[in-house]
Amino acid sequence: MAQKAAKQQATRNSAILKRTHLTSLAINLLFAILRFLVFRASCTRSTYLLYFFLSSPAFAIEFWLEKIGRPTTTPNGEVKRSGEDLEAKGLTEYLWDVLYWSWGCIAVASLVGDRAWWLWGVIPLYSVWLAYTTFGGMRQTMAGMAGQDGAAADGGGTSNRQKKLEKRGGQRMQYR
């Protein structure tokens, strides 16, 4: 049972990467079949340029996830390196969000047409919102570390227990 966690991580990463590649293949084949064969009359050169330009982040992210997440094994089947956790929080989670949204835009654009590429503009807006909320959380954390949290805000350092008791009408503290 040596390296049980590494083996589990390697198995999980291999399954995730396989599913990712198959999904990407299916979505891009859907676009190719529908745009090249079915809706050929409505396709222009800009359709193909938009497709290559706006799907390139999905390809780059997929390549990056493959590079960091693919486990390597020795010839006898031992796990040499299990790869990074592809279900990790933070940047990896954000990369998955961008990948899923890009796939959705490709799928909608293959069915609806070129106007669906405007959906791709949500990704930069999401990035700005994520940066703002991350900065806001960091700012609150820094204020708490400096001693500027709840104790100074309520003006007296009353504990939560004391506040609840006073709210219920229980033991009221008399200050002299």
Coordinates of C-alpha atoms in Angstrom, one line a residue:
M1 CA 0.0 0.0 0.0
A2 CA 2.9 2.3 -0.5
Q3 CA 2.0 5.6 -2.2
K4 CA -1.7 4.9 -2.0
A5 CA -2.5 8.7 -2.1
A6 CA -0.2 9.2 -5.1
K7 CA -1.9 6.2 -6.9
Q8 CA -5.3 7.6 -6.2
Q9 CA -4.3 11.1 -7.4
A10 CA -2.8 9.6 -10.6
T11 CA -5.9 7.6 -11.3
R12 CA -8.2 10.6 -10.7
N13 CA -6.0 12.9 -12.9
S14 CA -5.9 10.4 -15.7
A15 CA -9.7 10.1 -15.7
I16 CA -10.2 13.8 -15.5
L17 CA -7.8 14.4 -18.4
K18 CA -9.4 11.7 -20.5
R19 CA -12.9 13.2 -20.0
T20 CA -11.5 16.7 -20.8
H21 CA -10.0 15.6 -24.0
L22 CA -13.1 13.7 -25.1
T23 CA -15.3 16.6 -24.3
S24 CA -13.1 19.0 -26.2
L25 CA -12.9 16.7 -29.2
A26 CA -16.7 16.4 -29.2
I27 CA -17.4 20.1 -29.0
N28 CA -14.8 21.0 -31.6
L29 CA -16.1 18.3 -33.9
L30 CA -19.7 19.6 -33.4
F31 CA -18.5 23.0 -34.5
A32 CA -16.6 21.7 -37.5
I33 CA -19.5 19.5 -38.7
L34 CA -22.2 22.1 -38.2
R35 CA -20.2 25.0 -39.6
F36 CA -18.4 23.2 -42.5
L37 CA -21.3 21.0 -43.6
V38 CA -24.7 22.2 -42.4
F39 CA -24.4 26.0 -42.1
R40 CA -21.8 26.4 -44.8
A41 CA -23.7 29.2 -46.6
S42 CA -23.7 31.4 -43.5
C43 CA -20.0 30.9 -42.7
T44 CA -17.5 33.6 -43.7
R45 CA -13.8 33.9 -43.2
S46 CA -14.5 35.9 -40.0
T47 CA -16.3 32.8 -38.6
Y48 CA -13.2 30.7 -38.8
L49 CA -10.9 33.5 -37.5
L50 CA -13.2 34.0 -34.5
Y51 CA -13.3 30.3 -33.9
F52 CA -9.5 30.0 -33.9
F53 CA -8.9 33.2 -32.0
L54 CA -11.5 32.6 -29.3
S55 CA -11.0 28.8 -28.8
S56 CA -7.2 29.2 -28.5
P57 CA -7.5 29.9 -24.7
A58 CA -9.4 26.6 -24.3
F59 CA -6.7 24.8 -26.2
A60 CA -3.9 26.5 -24.2
I61 CA -5.6 25.7 -20.9
E62 CA -6.2 22.1 -21.9
F63 CA -2.5 21.8 -22.8
W64 CA -1.5 23.3 -19.5
L65 CA -3.7 21.0 -17.5
E66 CA -2.3 18.1 -19.4
K67 CA 1.2 19.2 -18.7
I68 CA 0.8 19.7 -14.9
G69 CA -1.8 16.9 -14.3
R70 CA -0.6 13.9 -16.3
P71 CA 0.9 11.3 -14.1
T72 CA 4.2 9.6 -15.1
T73 CA 4.9 6.0 -14.3
T74 CA 7.9 3.7 -14.5
P75 CA 7.9 0.8 -17.0
N76 CA 6.8 -1.6 -14.3
G77 CA 3.7 0.5 -13.4
E78 CA 4.9 2.3 -10.3
V79 CA 3.8 5.9 -10.0
K80 CA 6.8 8.2 -10.5
R81 CA 4.9 11.5 -10.3
S82 CA 1.1 11.7 -9.7
G83 CA 0.7 15.2 -11.1
E84 CA -0.8 18.3 -9.6
D85 CA -4.3 18.1 -8.2
L86 CA -6.7 19.0 -11.0
E87 CA -9.5 19.6 -8.5
A88 CA -7.5 22.2 -6.5
K89 CA -8.9 25.5 -5.5
G90 CA -7.6 28.8 -6.7
L91 CA -6.0 29.2 -10.1
T92 CA -6.8 25.7 -11.2
E93 CA -10.5 26.2 -10.4
Y94 CA -10.4 29.4 -12.4
L95 CA -8.8 27.7 -15.4
W96 CA -11.6 25.1 -15.3
D97 CA -14.2 27.9 -15.3
V98 CA -12.7 29.5 -18.3
L99 CA -12.4 26.2 -20.1
Y100 CA -16.0 25.3 -19.5
W101 CA -17.2 28.7 -20.5
S102 CA -15.1 28.6 -23.7
W103 CA -16.6 25.2 -24.6
G104 CA -20.1 26.6 -24.0
C105 CA -19.4 29.5 -26.3
I106 CA -18.1 27.2 -29.0
A107 CA -21.1 25.0 -28.7
V108 CA -23.6 27.9 -28.8
A109 CA -21.7 29.5 -31.7
S110 CA -21.9 26.3 -33.7
L111 CA -25.6 26.2 -33.2
V112 CA -26.6 29.9 -33.3
G113 CA -23.9 31.6 -35.3
D114 CA -21.3 34.3 -35.0
R115 CA -23.3 36.5 -32.6
A116 CA -22.8 33.9 -29.9
W117 CA -19.1 34.7 -29.7
W118 CA -20.1 37.8 -27.7
L119 CA -20.8 35.4 -24.8
W120 CA -17.0 35.0 -24.6
G121 CA -16.8 38.6 -23.3
V122 CA -18.1 37.3 -19.9
I123 CA -14.7 35.8 -19.1
P124 CA -12.9 39.1 -18.7
L125 CA -15.8 40.4 -16.6
Y126 CA -15.6 37.4 -14.4
S127 CA -11.9 37.9 -14.0
V128 CA -12.4 41.5 -12.9
W129 CA -15.1 40.4 -10.4
L130 CA -13.0 37.6 -9.1
A131 CA -10.0 39.9 -8.6
Y132 CA -12.2 42.5 -6.8
T133 CA -13.7 39.9 -4.4
T134 CA -10.3 38.4 -3.7
F135 CA -8.9 41.9 -3.0
G136 CA -11.9 42.7 -0.8
G137 CA -11.4 39.5 1.2
M138 CA -7.7 40.2 1.6
R139 CA -8.4 43.7 2.7
Q140 CA -10.8 42.5 5.4
T141 CA -8.2 39.9 6.5
M142 CA -5.5 42.5 6.8
A143 CA -7.9 44.8 8.8
G144 CA -8.6 41.9 11.2
M145 CA -4.9 41.2 11.7
A146 CA -4.4 44.9 12.6
G147 CA -7.1 44.7 15.3
Q148 CA -9.7 46.7 13.5
D149 CA -12.4 44.1 13.4
G150 CA -15.6 43.8 15.5
A151 CA -14.3 44.8 18.9
A152 CA -13.5 48.3 17.8
A153 CA -16.6 48.6 15.7
D154 CA -19.2 48.0 18.5
G155 CA -17.5 50.5 20.7
G156 CA -16.9 48.5 23.9
G157 CA -15.6 45.0 23.3
T158 CA -18.9 43.3 24.2
S159 CA -18.8 39.6 23.5
N160 CA -21.4 37.8 21.4
R161 CA -22.7 36.0 24.4
Q162 CA -23.3 39.3 26.3
K163 CA -25.0 40.8 23.2
K164 CA -27.4 37.8 23.0
L165 CA -28.2 37.9 26.7
E166 CA -28.9 41.6 26.6
K167 CA -31.1 41.1 23.5
R168 CA -33.2 38.4 25.3
G169 CA -33.6 40.7 28.3
G170 CA -31.5 38.4 30.5
Q171 CA -28.6 39.5 32.7
R172 CA -28.0 43.1 31.8
M173 CA -24.6 44.5 32.7
Q174 CA -24.6 47.7 34.6
Y175 CA -21.7 49.9 33.9
R176 CA -20.5 52.4 36.6

